[in-house]
Tab-separated table of C-alpha atoms in Angstrom:
chain	number	residue	atom	x	y	z
A	11	UNK	CA	-16.950	-1.524	-12.475
A	12	UNK	CA	-20.093	0.313	-13.521
A	13	UNK	CA	-20.321	2.771	-16.392
A	14	UNK	CA	-18.380	6.013	-16.140
A	15	UNK	CA	-19.514	9.311	-17.639
A	16	UNK	CA	-16.908	11.841	-18.682
A	17	UNK	CA	-17.202	15.575	-19.167
A	18	UNK	CA	-14.774	18.452	-19.611
A	19	UNK	CA	-15.100	22.083	-18.610
A	20	UNK	CA	-12.617	24.936	-18.523
A	21	UNK	CA	-11.442	26.914	-15.524
A	22	UNK	CA	-9.929	30.102	-16.881
A	23	UNK	CA	-7.644	28.271	-19.255
A	24	UNK	CA	-7.284	25.070	-17.224
A	25	UNK	CA	-9.035	21.996	-18.557
A	26	UNK	CA	-10.663	19.858	-15.886
A	27	UNK	CA	-11.843	16.373	-16.752
A	28	UNK	CA	-14.540	15.011	-14.477
A	29	UNK	CA	-15.253	11.305	-14.115
A	30	UNK	CA	-18.742	10.508	-12.820
A	31	UNK	CA	-18.785	7.149	-11.048
A	32	UNK	CA	-22.310	5.806	-10.781
A	33	UNK	CA	-23.931	5.281	-7.404
A	34	UNK	CA	-23.401	1.817	-6.016
A	35	UNK	CA	-20.192	1.214	-7.936
A	36	UNK	CA	-17.610	-0.690	-5.897
A	37	UNK	CA	-13.950	-0.496	-6.844
A	38	UNK	CA	-12.330	-3.743	-5.762
A	39	UNK	CA	-8.811	-3.677	-4.364
A	40	UNK	CA	-7.051	-6.955	-3.630
A	41	UNK	CA	-6.267	-6.432	0.053
A	42	UNK	CA	-4.077	-8.984	1.880
A	43	UNK	CA	-5.288	-12.569	1.781
A	44	UNK	CA	-3.384	-13.251	5.011
A	45	UNK	CA	-2.014	-10.676	7.423
A	46	UNK	CA	-0.441	-12.077	10.586
A	47	UNK	CA	0.758	-9.019	12.478
A	48	UNK	CA	2.152	-11.250	15.263
A	49	UNK	CA	0.760	-8.624	17.670
A	50	UNK	CA	-2.351	-10.643	18.462
A	51	UNK	CA	-0.675	-14.035	18.767
A	52	UNK	CA	-1.084	-15.496	22.257
A	53	UNK	CA	1.361	-18.353	21.938
A	54	UNK	CA	2.292	-20.114	25.168
A	55	UNK	CA	5.129	-22.423	24.278
A	56	UNK	CA	3.775	-23.969	21.105
A	57	UNK	CA	1.398	-26.891	21.039
A	58	UNK	CA	-0.553	-29.254	18.838
A	59	UNK	CA	-4.086	-29.478	17.548
A	60	UNK	CA	-5.965	-27.059	15.306
A	61	UNK	CA	-6.430	-23.293	15.238
A	62	UNK	CA	-9.313	-23.501	17.705
A	63	UNK	CA	-6.649	-23.813	20.409
A	64	UNK	CA	-6.465	-20.142	21.308
A	65	UNK	CA	-3.214	-20.341	23.240
A	66	UNK	CA	-1.380	-21.562	20.146
A	67	UNK	CA	-3.130	-19.566	17.413
A	68	UNK	CA	-1.331	-16.972	15.297
A	69	UNK	CA	-4.253	-14.840	14.232
A	70	UNK	CA	-4.905	-13.538	10.731
A	71	UNK	CA	-6.154	-9.938	10.881
A	72	UNK	CA	-7.139	-9.722	7.189
A	73	UNK	CA	-10.709	-10.790	7.929
A	74	UNK	CA	-10.309	-14.052	5.999
A	75	UNK	CA	-9.773	-16.119	9.174
A	76	UNK	CA	-6.727	-17.912	7.782
A	77	UNK	CA	-5.101	-18.314	11.177
A	78	UNK	CA	-1.834	-20.111	11.737
A	79	UNK	CA	-0.949	-22.597	14.440
A	80	UNK	CA	2.269	-22.342	16.421
A	81	UNK	CA	3.522	-25.857	17.040
A	82	UNK	CA	6.540	-27.135	18.902
A	83	UNK	CA	7.716	-28.689	22.151
A	84	UNK	CA	6.983	-27.073	25.463
A	85	UNK	CA	10.587	-27.197	26.643
A	86	UNK	CA	11.886	-23.746	27.468
A	87	UNK	CA	14.789	-24.090	25.041
A	88	UNK	CA	12.745	-25.178	22.023
A	89	UNK	CA	9.424	-23.453	21.522
A	90	UNK	CA	7.522	-20.563	19.955
A	91	UNK	CA	7.022	-17.485	22.124
A	92	UNK	CA	4.799	-14.471	21.464
A	93	UNK	CA	4.886	-10.924	22.780
A	94	UNK	CA	8.495	-10.217	21.835
A	95	UNK	CA	9.693	-6.855	20.548
A	96	UNK	CA	9.161	-6.775	16.796
A	97	UNK	CA	9.894	-4.681	13.764
A	98	UNK	CA	6.341	-3.347	14.008
A	99	UNK	CA	4.783	-3.842	17.405
A	100	UNK	CA	5.284	-7.390	18.684
A	101	UNK	CA	6.818	-10.456	17.061
A	102	UNK	CA	6.989	-14.222	17.444
A	103	UNK	CA	10.242	-15.742	18.612
A	104	UNK	CA	11.275	-19.193	17.436
A	105	UNK	CA	13.829	-20.400	19.946
A	106	UNK	CA	16.770	-22.622	19.066
A	107	UNK	CA	15.409	-25.976	17.940
A	108	UNK	CA	16.521	-29.520	17.401
A	109	UNK	CA	16.396	-31.099	13.959
A	110	UNK	CA	15.243	-34.372	15.494
A	111	UNK	CA	11.740	-35.555	14.480
A	112	UNK	CA	9.170	-34.677	17.115
A	113	UNK	CA	10.986	-31.554	18.238
A	114	UNK	CA	10.003	-29.315	15.356
A	115	UNK	CA	8.619	-25.844	16.037
A	116	UNK	CA	7.148	-23.651	13.347
A	117	UNK	CA	3.966	-21.780	12.374
A	118	UNK	CA	1.580	-23.820	10.225
A	119	UNK	CA	-1.205	-22.048	8.279
A	120	UNK	CA	-2.417	-25.246	6.615
A	121	UNK	CA	-3.131	-25.804	2.945
A	122	UNK	CA	-4.363	-22.273	2.226
A	123	UNK	CA	-3.404	-19.257	0.129
A	124	UNK	CA	-2.402	-21.093	-3.035
A	125	UNK	CA	-1.392	-18.940	-6.008
A	126	UNK	CA	-4.043	-18.669	-8.726
A	127	UNK	CA	-2.547	-18.720	-12.239
A	128	UNK	CA	-2.985	-15.342	-13.902
A	129	UNK	CA	-3.539	-13.413	-10.659
A	130	UNK	CA	0.004	-13.103	-9.440
A	131	UNK	CA	1.088	-13.671	-5.856
A	132	UNK	CA	3.108	-11.993	-3.096
A	133	UNK	CA	4.428	-13.245	0.246
A	134	UNK	CA	6.077	-10.683	2.543
A	135	UNK	CA	7.806	-11.172	5.896
A	136	UNK	CA	10.116	-9.441	8.373
A	137	UNK	CA	12.715	-11.657	10.083
A	138	UNK	CA	15.512	-11.242	12.625
A	139	UNK	CA	17.968	-14.127	13.137
A	140	UNK	CA	19.359	-14.783	16.614
A	141	UNK	CA	22.044	-17.163	15.334
A	142	UNK	CA	23.408	-18.290	11.988
A	143	UNK	CA	22.633	-21.966	11.323
A	144	UNK	CA	23.776	-23.304	7.996
A	145	UNK	CA	20.513	-23.416	6.023
A	146	UNK	CA	17.309	-22.510	7.858
A	147	UNK	CA	13.961	-22.367	6.095
A	148	UNK	CA	12.054	-19.110	6.444
A	149	UNK	CA	8.902	-19.846	4.417
A	150	UNK	CA	7.695	-22.994	2.674
A	151	UNK	CA	4.653	-24.104	0.749
A	152	UNK	CA	5.948	-27.292	-0.752
A	153	UNK	CA	9.379	-26.932	-2.357
A	154	UNK	CA	11.119	-28.928	0.400
A	155	UNK	CA	13.600	-30.093	-2.214
A	156	UNK	CA	14.497	-29.283	-5.775
A	157	UNK	CA	11.853	-31.617	-7.247
A	158	UNK	CA	8.901	-30.551	-5.089
A	159	UNK	CA	6.153	-28.300	-6.420
A	160	UNK	CA	5.545	-25.023	-4.603
A	161	UNK	CA	7.696	-22.103	-3.473
A	162	UNK	CA	10.131	-21.280	-0.695
A	163	UNK	CA	12.319	-18.667	0.957
A	164	UNK	CA	15.515	-20.039	2.504
A	165	UNK	CA	18.527	-18.552	4.250
A	166	UNK	CA	22.113	-19.758	4.199
A	167	UNK	CA	25.171	-18.866	6.235
A	168	UNK	CA	27.653	-20.303	3.740
A	169	UNK	CA	29.430	-18.352	0.982
A	170	UNK	CA	29.245	-15.205	3.080
A	171	UNK	CA	25.506	-15.609	3.574
A	172	UNK	CA	22.568	-15.311	1.199
A	173	UNK	CA	18.807	-15.459	0.885
A	174	UNK	CA	17.319	-17.776	-1.729
A	175	UNK	CA	13.870	-17.726	-3.338
A	176	UNK	CA	12.698	-20.648	-5.472
A	177	UNK	CA	9.491	-21.877	-7.097
A	178	UNK	CA	8.609	-25.054	-9.002
A	179	UNK	CA	5.431	-25.568	-11.070
A	180	UNK	CA	5.952	-29.336	-11.345
A	181	UNK	CA	5.929	-32.105	-8.741
A	182	UNK	CA	8.609	-34.763	-9.041
A	183	UNK	CA	10.841	-32.996	-11.535
A	184	UNK	CA	12.864	-29.818	-11.607
A	185	UNK	CA	12.925	-29.135	-15.336
A	186	UNK	CA	11.063	-25.841	-14.875
A	187	UNK	CA	12.297	-24.795	-11.436
A	188	UNK	CA	13.063	-21.075	-11.147
A	189	UNK	CA	15.009	-19.248	-8.481
A	190	UNK	CA	17.459	-16.585	-7.398
A	191	UNK	CA	19.848	-15.575	-4.627
A	192	UNK	CA	20.865	-12.339	-2.988
A	193	UNK	CA	24.261	-12.551	-1.296
A	194	UNK	CA	24.343	-10.636	1.953
A	195	UNK	CA	25.869	-11.212	5.375
A	196	UNK	CA	22.936	-11.880	7.683
A	197	UNK	CA	23.788	-10.212	10.961
A	198	UNK	CA	22.162	-11.487	14.134
A	199	UNK	CA	19.760	-9.224	16.008
A	200	UNK	CA	19.020	-7.289	12.820
A	201	UNK	CA	15.648	-6.955	11.099
A	202	UNK	CA	15.387	-7.736	7.386
A	203	UNK	CA	12.488	-7.660	4.957
A	204	UNK	CA	12.013	-10.375	2.349
A	205	UNK	CA	9.336	-10.781	-0.322
A	206	UNK	CA	8.543	-13.382	-2.974
A	207	UNK	CA	6.485	-12.269	-5.982
A	208	UNK	CA	5.010	-14.361	-8.793
A	209	UNK	CA	4.523	-11.723	-11.484
A	210	UNK	CA	2.034	-13.391	-13.836
A	211	UNK	CA	1.897	-10.330	-16.081
A	212	UNK	CA	5.533	-10.927	-17.011
A	213	UNK	CA	5.690	-14.654	-16.111
A	214	UNK	CA	8.692	-14.140	-13.867
A	215	UNK	CA	9.641	-14.864	-10.258
A	216	UNK	CA	10.811	-11.711	-8.459
A	217	UNK	CA	12.690	-11.563	-5.174
A	218	UNK	CA	13.055	-8.565	-2.861
A	219	UNK	CA	15.489	-8.053	0.001
A	220	UNK	CA	15.067	-4.833	1.994
A	221	UNK	CA	13.234	-3.359	-0.987
A	222	UNK	CA	15.865	-4.264	-3.603
A	223	UNK	CA	14.159	-6.309	-6.316
A	224	UNK	CA	15.532	-8.752	-8.873
A	225	UNK	CA	13.516	-7.140	-11.684
A	226	UNK	CA	11.072	-8.463	-14.266
A	227	UNK	CA	13.500	-9.117	-17.114
A	228	UNK	CA	13.506	-12.830	-17.937
A	229	UNK	CA	16.944	-14.441	-17.737
A	230	UNK	CA	17.787	-18.032	-18.723
A	231	UNK	CA	20.395	-20.146	-16.947
A	232	UNK	CA	21.887	-20.163	-13.463
A	233	UNK	CA	24.287	-17.739	-11.813
A	234	UNK	CA	23.190	-15.096	-14.327
A	235	UNK	CA	22.987	-11.501	-13.152
A	236	UNK	CA	19.636	-9.931	-12.348
A	237	UNK	CA	18.834	-6.447	-11.035
A	238	UNK	CA	20.176	-5.030	-7.761
A	239	UNK	CA	22.741	-7.762	-7.123
A	240	UNK	CA	20.429	-10.754	-7.462
A	241	UNK	CA	21.566	-13.776	-9.505
A	242	UNK	CA	19.675	-16.790	-10.804
A	243	UNK	CA	20.357	-19.766	-8.512
A	244	UNK	CA	20.818	-22.504	-7.381
A	245	UNK	CA	22.532	-24.520	-10.077
A	246	UNK	CA	19.467	-26.602	-10.965
A	247	UNK	CA	17.163	-23.712	-11.948
A	248	UNK	CA	16.322	-22.773	-15.531
A	249	UNK	CA	16.364	-19.049	-14.755
A	250	UNK	CA	13.762	-16.711	-13.315
A	251	UNK	CA	11.000	-16.975	-15.956
A	252	UNK	CA	8.182	-19.508	-16.184
A	253	UNK	CA	5.589	-20.467	-18.776
A	254	UNK	CA	2.387	-18.444	-18.945
A	255	UNK	CA	-0.391	-20.094	-16.946
A	256	UNK	CA	2.045	-22.112	-14.823
A	257	UNK	CA	0.615	-23.139	-11.457
A	258	UNK	CA	2.630	-23.135	-8.259
A	259	UNK	CA	-0.314	-24.352	-6.177
A	260	UNK	CA	0.319	-27.332	-3.944
A	261	UNK	CA	-1.529	-29.229	-1.231
A	262	UNK	CA	1.365	-28.827	1.190
A	263	UNK	CA	0.920	-26.531	4.180
A	264	UNK	CA	2.081	-22.943	4.228
A	265	UNK	CA	4.738	-22.892	6.966
A	266	UNK	CA	7.009	-20.344	8.597
A	267	UNK	CA	10.242	-21.124	10.416
A	268	UNK	CA	11.049	-24.679	9.308
A	269	UNK	CA	11.007	-27.139	6.464
A	270	UNK	CA	8.366	-29.193	8.232
A	271	UNK	CA	5.944	-31.722	6.788
A	272	UNK	CA	4.453	-34.918	8.165
A	273	UNK	CA	6.750	-37.832	7.389
A	274	UNK	CA	9.628	-35.609	6.338
A	275	UNK	CA	12.955	-36.167	8.058
A	276	UNK	CA	14.474	-33.066	6.491
A	277	UNK	CA	14.333	-30.229	9.003
A	278	UNK	CA	15.718	-26.710	8.742
A	279	UNK	CA	14.609	-24.662	11.779
A	280	UNK	CA	15.018	-20.896	11.723
A	281	UNK	CA	16.131	-19.394	15.056
A	282	UNK	CA	14.949	-15.855	15.538
A	283	UNK	CA	11.997	-13.486	15.311
A	284	UNK	CA	9.228	-13.280	12.705
A	285	UNK	CA	6.940	-10.307	12.189
A	286	UNK	CA	4.213	-8.931	9.917
A	287	UNK	CA	3.662	-11.879	7.585
A	288	UNK	CA	1.366	-11.050	4.648
A	289	UNK	CA	0.123	-12.749	1.495
A	290	UNK	CA	-1.600	-11.052	-1.451
A	291	UNK	CA	-3.304	-12.850	-4.319
A	292	UNK	CA	-1.663	-10.386	-6.703
A	293	UNK	CA	1.837	-9.265	-7.583
A	294	UNK	CA	2.797	-6.179	-5.608
A	295	UNK	CA	4.639	-3.534	-7.590
A	296	UNK	CA	8.245	-2.567	-6.799
A	297	UNK	CA	6.941	0.714	-5.360
A	298	UNK	CA	4.523	-1.096	-3.055
A	299	UNK	CA	7.263	-3.440	-1.849
A	300	UNK	CA	9.575	-0.484	-1.253
A	301	UNK	CA	6.863	1.335	0.686
A	302	UNK	CA	6.477	-1.699	2.979
A	303	UNK	CA	10.082	-1.041	3.988
A	304	UNK	CA	9.954	2.727	4.250
A	305	UNK	CA	6.662	2.855	6.160
A	306	UNK	CA	7.915	0.290	8.668
A	307	UNK	CA	11.326	1.856	9.198
A	308	UNK	CA	10.069	5.453	9.526
A	309	UNK	CA	9.953	5.628	13.309
A	310	UNK	CA	7.151	8.190	13.409
A	311	UNK	CA	4.907	5.893	11.368
A	312	UNK	CA	6.060	2.252	11.790
A	313	UNK	CA	3.141	1.002	9.669
A	314	UNK	CA	2.479	-2.663	9.026
A	315	UNK	CA	1.454	-4.263	5.724
A	316	UNK	CA	-2.268	-3.816	6.340
A	317	UNK	CA	-1.847	-0.104	6.982
A	318	UNK	CA	0.382	0.242	3.933
A	319	UNK	CA	-2.299	-1.447	1.843
A	320	UNK	CA	-4.844	1.144	2.988
A	321	UNK	CA	-2.571	3.924	1.720
A	322	UNK	CA	-2.281	2.152	-1.629
A	323	UNK	CA	-6.079	2.063	-1.795
A	324	UNK	CA	-6.249	5.816	-1.163
A	325	UNK	CA	-3.768	6.443	-3.965
A	326	UNK	CA	-5.705	4.121	-6.292
A	327	UNK	CA	-8.924	6.019	-5.559
A	328	UNK	CA	-10.635	3.081	-3.877
A	329	UNK	CA	-10.750	5.046	-0.609
A	330	UNK	CA	-11.209	8.811	-0.319
A	331	UNK	CA	-9.077	8.939	2.814
A	332	UNK	CA	-7.942	6.788	5.700
A	333	UNK	CA	-7.082	7.640	9.297
A	334	UNK	CA	-4.308	5.665	10.988
A	335	UNK	CA	-3.675	6.675	14.572
A	336	UNK	CA	-3.788	10.469	14.630
A	337	UNK	CA	-2.955	10.915	10.944
A	338	UNK	CA	-5.445	11.167	8.096
A	339	UNK	CA	-4.112	10.400	4.624
A	340	UNK	CA	-5.470	11.638	1.317
A	341	UNK	CA	-4.301	11.431	-2.269
A	342	UNK	CA	-1.858	14.118	-3.383
A	343	UNK	CA	-1.085	14.286	-7.119
A	344	UNK	CA	1.594	16.963	-6.552
A	345	UNK	CA	3.780	15.094	-4.055
A	346	UNK	CA	7.357	14.852	-5.341
A	347	UNK	CA	10.043	12.349	-4.419
A	348	UNK	CA	11.625	8.978	-5.037
A	349	UNK	CA	8.958	6.321	-5.759
A	350	UNK	CA	8.219	4.346	-2.606
A	351	UNK	CA	9.868	6.871	-0.298
A	352	UNK	CA	8.425	8.475	2.824
A	353	UNK	CA	8.906	12.247	2.979
A	354	UNK	CA	8.943	14.153	6.261
A	355	UNK	CA	7.005	17.337	5.499
A	356	UNK	CA	7.519	18.850	8.941
A	357	UNK	CA	5.047	19.716	11.675
A	358	UNK	CA	4.250	16.022	12.115
A	359	UNK	CA	3.161	15.573	8.499
A	360	UNK	CA	4.352	12.928	6.051
A	361	UNK	CA	3.947	11.961	2.433
A	362	UNK	CA	4.370	8.616	0.668
A	363	UNK	CA	5.359	8.790	-3.008
A	364	UNK	CA	3.539	6.065	-4.946
A	365	UNK	CA	3.657	7.223	-8.560
A	366	UNK	CA	6.258	5.470	-10.706
A	367	UNK	CA	7.418	8.829	-12.108
A	368	UNK	CA	7.873	10.298	-8.634
A	369	UNK	CA	5.003	12.791	-8.920
A	370	UNK	CA	2.009	11.786	-6.824
A	371	UNK	CA	1.207	9.849	-3.698
A	372	UNK	CA	-0.614	10.268	-0.418
A	373	UNK	CA	-0.035	12.809	2.315
A	374	UNK	CA	-1.223	13.906	5.749
A	375	UNK	CA	-0.382	17.546	4.999
A	376	UNK	CA	-3.681	19.182	4.225
A	377	UNK	CA	-6.422	21.324	5.726
A	378	UNK	CA	-9.965	20.641	4.584
A	379	UNK	CA	-11.960	23.758	3.744
A	380	UNK	CA	-15.405	24.191	5.237
A	381	UNK	CA	-17.776	24.642	2.314
A	382	UNK	CA	-18.714	28.320	2.013
A	383	UNK	CA	-15.995	29.403	4.465
A	384	UNK	CA	-14.702	32.262	2.323
A	385	UNK	CA	-13.042	34.150	5.189
A	386	UNK	CA	-11.105	31.004	6.132
A	387	UNK	CA	-12.066	30.927	9.827
A	388	UNK	CA	-13.410	27.341	9.830
A	389	UNK	CA	-17.068	28.275	10.104
A	390	UNK	CA	-19.817	29.570	7.808
A	391	UNK	CA	-21.547	32.757	8.902
A	392	UNK	CA	-22.469	36.266	7.796
A	393	UNK	CA	-18.841	37.292	7.464
A	394	UNK	CA	-18.435	34.685	4.742
A	395	UNK	CA	-21.400	36.227	2.925
A	396	UNK	CA	-19.782	39.658	3.092
A	397	UNK	CA	-16.543	38.321	1.615
A	398	UNK	CA	-18.499	36.489	-1.053
A	399	UNK	CA	-20.623	39.559	-1.833
A	400	UNK	CA	-17.575	41.705	-2.647
A	401	UNK	CA	-16.834	39.549	-5.683
A	402	UNK	CA	-18.582	40.352	-8.928
A	403	UNK	CA	-21.363	38.261	-10.362
A	404	UNK	CA	-22.854	37.060	-7.083
A	405	UNK	CA	-26.484	36.616	-6.215
A	406	UNK	CA	-28.601	37.454	-3.210
A	407	UNK	CA	-28.226	36.509	0.448
A	408	UNK	CA	-30.915	33.893	-0.063
A	409	UNK	CA	-28.833	32.409	-2.865
A	410	UNK	CA	-25.797	32.275	-0.599
A	411	UNK	CA	-27.787	30.682	2.224
A	412	UNK	CA	-29.219	28.072	-0.119
A	413	UNK	CA	-25.905	27.100	-1.632
A	414	UNK	CA	-23.391	27.648	1.170
A	415	UNK	CA	-25.170	28.326	4.445
A	416	UNK	CA	-25.432	24.681	5.487
A	417	UNK	CA	-23.298	22.034	7.085
A	418	UNK	CA	-21.614	19.734	4.597
A	419	UNK	CA	-22.932	16.677	6.414
A	420	UNK	CA	-26.507	17.655	5.529
A	421	UNK	CA	-25.835	17.589	1.814
A	422	UNK	CA	-27.365	14.633	-0.029
A	423	UNK	CA	-27.230	13.665	-3.671
A	424	UNK	CA	-30.276	12.025	-5.197
A	425	UNK	CA	-28.595	10.533	-8.244
A	426	UNK	CA	-25.528	10.670	-10.405
A	427	UNK	CA	-25.828	13.802	-12.552
A	428	UNK	CA	-25.448	14.040	-16.267
A	429	UNK	CA	-22.260	15.904	-17.189
A	430	UNK	CA	-24.268	18.946	-18.218
A	431	UNK	CA	-25.790	19.117	-14.750
A	432	UNK	CA	-22.488	18.935	-12.967
A	433	UNK	CA	-21.982	22.703	-13.057
A	434	UNK	CA	-25.066	23.207	-10.899
A	435	UNK	CA	-23.680	20.887	-8.267
A	436	UNK	CA	-20.242	22.478	-8.320
A	437	UNK	CA	-21.681	25.919	-7.638
A	438	UNK	CA	-23.728	24.563	-4.759
A	439	UNK	CA	-22.223	22.052	-2.431
A	440	UNK	CA	-20.351	19.100	-3.913
A	441	UNK	CA	-16.792	20.273	-4.556
A	442	UNK	CA	-14.540	20.435	-1.522
A	443	UNK	CA	-10.960	21.414	-2.214
A	444	UNK	CA	-7.946	20.853	-0.051
A	445	UNK	CA	-5.358	23.441	0.841
A	446	UNK	CA	-1.824	22.056	1.004
A	447	UNK	CA	0.245	24.227	3.278
A	448	UNK	CA	3.490	22.547	2.306
A	449	UNK	CA	3.211	23.824	-1.249
A	450	UNK	CA	3.478	27.418	-0.050
A	451	UNK	CA	7.178	27.261	-0.774
A	452	UNK	CA	9.535	29.229	-2.997
A	453	UNK	CA	10.496	25.961	-4.681
A	454	UNK	CA	9.517	26.786	-8.251
A	455	UNK	CA	10.053	23.193	-9.315
A	456	UNK	CA	6.557	22.499	-8.041
A	457	UNK	CA	4.851	23.844	-11.123
A	458	UNK	CA	1.225	23.874	-10.054
A	459	UNK	CA	-1.281	25.996	-11.926
A	460	UNK	CA	-2.130	28.437	-9.126
A	461	UNK	CA	0.254	30.835	-7.410
A	462	UNK	CA	0.107	33.792	-5.075
A	463	UNK	CA	0.262	37.368	-6.226
A	464	UNK	CA	2.309	38.396	-3.186
A	465	UNK	CA	5.407	36.316	-3.858
A	466	UNK	CA	6.532	33.552	-6.170
A	467	UNK	CA	5.360	30.718	-3.948
A	468	UNK	CA	3.390	27.898	-5.498
A	469	UNK	CA	0.236	26.273	-4.222
A	470	UNK	CA	-1.858	23.544	-5.804
A	471	UNK	CA	-5.004	23.712	-7.867
A	472	UNK	CA	-6.688	22.101	-4.896
A	473	UNK	CA	-6.310	25.410	-3.048
A	474	UNK	CA	-9.284	26.913	-4.868
A	475	UNK	CA	-11.860	27.644	-2.198
A	476	UNK	CA	-14.638	28.545	-4.595
A	477	UNK	CA	-15.668	27.797	-8.131
A	478	UNK	CA	-18.987	29.258	-9.301
A	479	UNK	CA	-21.017	28.719	-12.433
A	480	UNK	CA	-21.136	31.568	-14.918
A	481	UNK	CA	-24.101	30.237	-16.858
A	482	UNK	CA	-25.996	27.053	-17.478
A	483	UNK	CA	-23.938	25.642	-20.310
A	484	UNK	CA	-21.048	24.356	-18.224
A	485	UNK	CA	-18.622	27.241	-18.383
A	486	UNK	CA	-16.875	27.883	-15.079
A	487	UNK	CA	-15.369	31.030	-13.631
A	488	UNK	CA	-12.537	30.867	-11.137
A	489	UNK	CA	-12.975	33.438	-8.388
A	490	UNK	CA	-9.702	34.650	-6.825
A	491	UNK	CA	-9.834	34.813	-3.053
A	492	UNK	CA	-7.595	35.788	-0.169
A	493	UNK	CA	-5.802	33.599	2.328
A	494	UNK	CA	-3.502	35.100	4.949
A	495	UNK	CA	-3.831	38.396	3.065
A	496	UNK	CA	-2.503	36.845	-0.121
A	497	UNK	CA	-4.615	37.134	-3.223
A	498	UNK	CA	-4.462	33.876	-5.136
A	499	UNK	CA	-4.387	34.136	-8.898
A	500	UNK	CA	-3.924	31.910	-11.887
A	501	UNK	CA	-0.261	31.716	-12.857
A	502	UNK	CA	1.058	31.277	-16.401
A	503	UNK	CA	3.128	28.151	-15.746
A	504	UNK	CA	0.538	25.592	-16.762
A	505	UNK	CA	-2.345	27.480	-18.297
A	506	UNK	CA	-3.397	24.461	-20.348
A	507	UNK	CA	-2.733	21.766	-17.761
A	508	UNK	CA	-5.104	18.822	-17.648
A	509	UNK	CA	-6.416	18.058	-14.177
A	510	UNK	CA	-8.341	14.888	-13.366
A	511	UNK	CA	-11.057	15.123	-10.725
A	512	UNK	CA	-12.883	11.999	-9.611
A	513	UNK	CA	-16.152	12.190	-7.709
A	514	UNK	CA	-18.042	9.298	-6.177
A	515	UNK	CA	-21.737	9.751	-5.485
A	516	UNK	CA	-23.582	7.901	-2.735
A	517	UNK	CA	-27.321	7.295	-2.609
A	518	UNK	CA	-28.907	9.270	0.262
A	519	UNK	CA	-30.302	7.364	3.199
A	520	UNK	CA	-34.041	6.866	3.184
């Protein structure tokens, strides 16, 4: 990341900290390494060969071209079929299969997407079993047995049913094998979400089942309790923690739906549906994993992992906004709720809480102000000048035309300003604030620094339609304005609140 300049000014008792991000700076977000939506898989009965065989390719939509290959017999009772109803869009169906060599069917991505020590790692998948075989394999990269290096997600119908996640940093021995189980009856024709995370910040393997994680506390021994009902298992694991710098990379293929490798006689076919398989070369947070569940299961959204990742980028500040379907999402530091939850805000609007403290996330519930639109009618004309002129301390019509009487798209910035020059830009054409209708609520628990003078409703600081410069030394004046005949004034609740504003400047086109 390039250098960042920082400056502070005051808005009638509110401190605003401005971060200037230099032109050309790129904030890197680790988007999915693999994202197989299963929507674009054109699988006609399985097959053999490489991923150039279009009819058998399970396409990776991440842009990294790490496609998978659906393999299996062509018999109608034992094959891979695409275009089935999925958790999100379409899914792949793996029909009932024989465990005899030569009749395997699975999805093979090849020797790709190995974990990099120190980066962390996440594999996420939706699955829906159509029957309950004893011990099917859901995901494998190595780890066929207890002494094989790699990692795996397995299911089991015994002991009431459970999911099992294991990882081994050593080939040929199991002295450092880690793992865990989550006991749960696996109903047929039911969608479940499973995720495996190598958390290299804490050197611990973390499992998630329908959003419930095993936690990052290191536990030694087997059949020891972890968070949310998980236990360390099976009996030959050392716990859930591994040595710093441990590598789980292996030259085995990354497979879905079977414990399949050339020369291996040990098969464990999974019968059912697979959907939205994703791999990240980083450890997703518990909130991100939870949001994968809530975004998918909210029927009005039904977002896949790639779309969820875009919302995380908006919250992180890597993207200003993102439009998915007919909904545009922007960051909302005032959104309240359970971390990872989706909130129905009414009128077709939604929020996703992504802050660990439950205050902040992304939302579709906003109206973007037109710069200079002081009468709030979505255009800039002489009426806006008249409204502006009634306030004290204003300049001439020419001043208004220069600073406000233009379309926002025509505004260009020549360079990143020094902090002292920022006030000139604010008064002209760079700050666009967002009005959040949903905050016009009598819920006083939303303690934002601006409120109406008509009633006790609260709205956010972002509702300021105009901030003008009082002089050249950086002091700002907040101009009250009217919206729906309500005069908006500074309230006493958070007169000294710190507000972070981040601006990114782009070089103008030649």
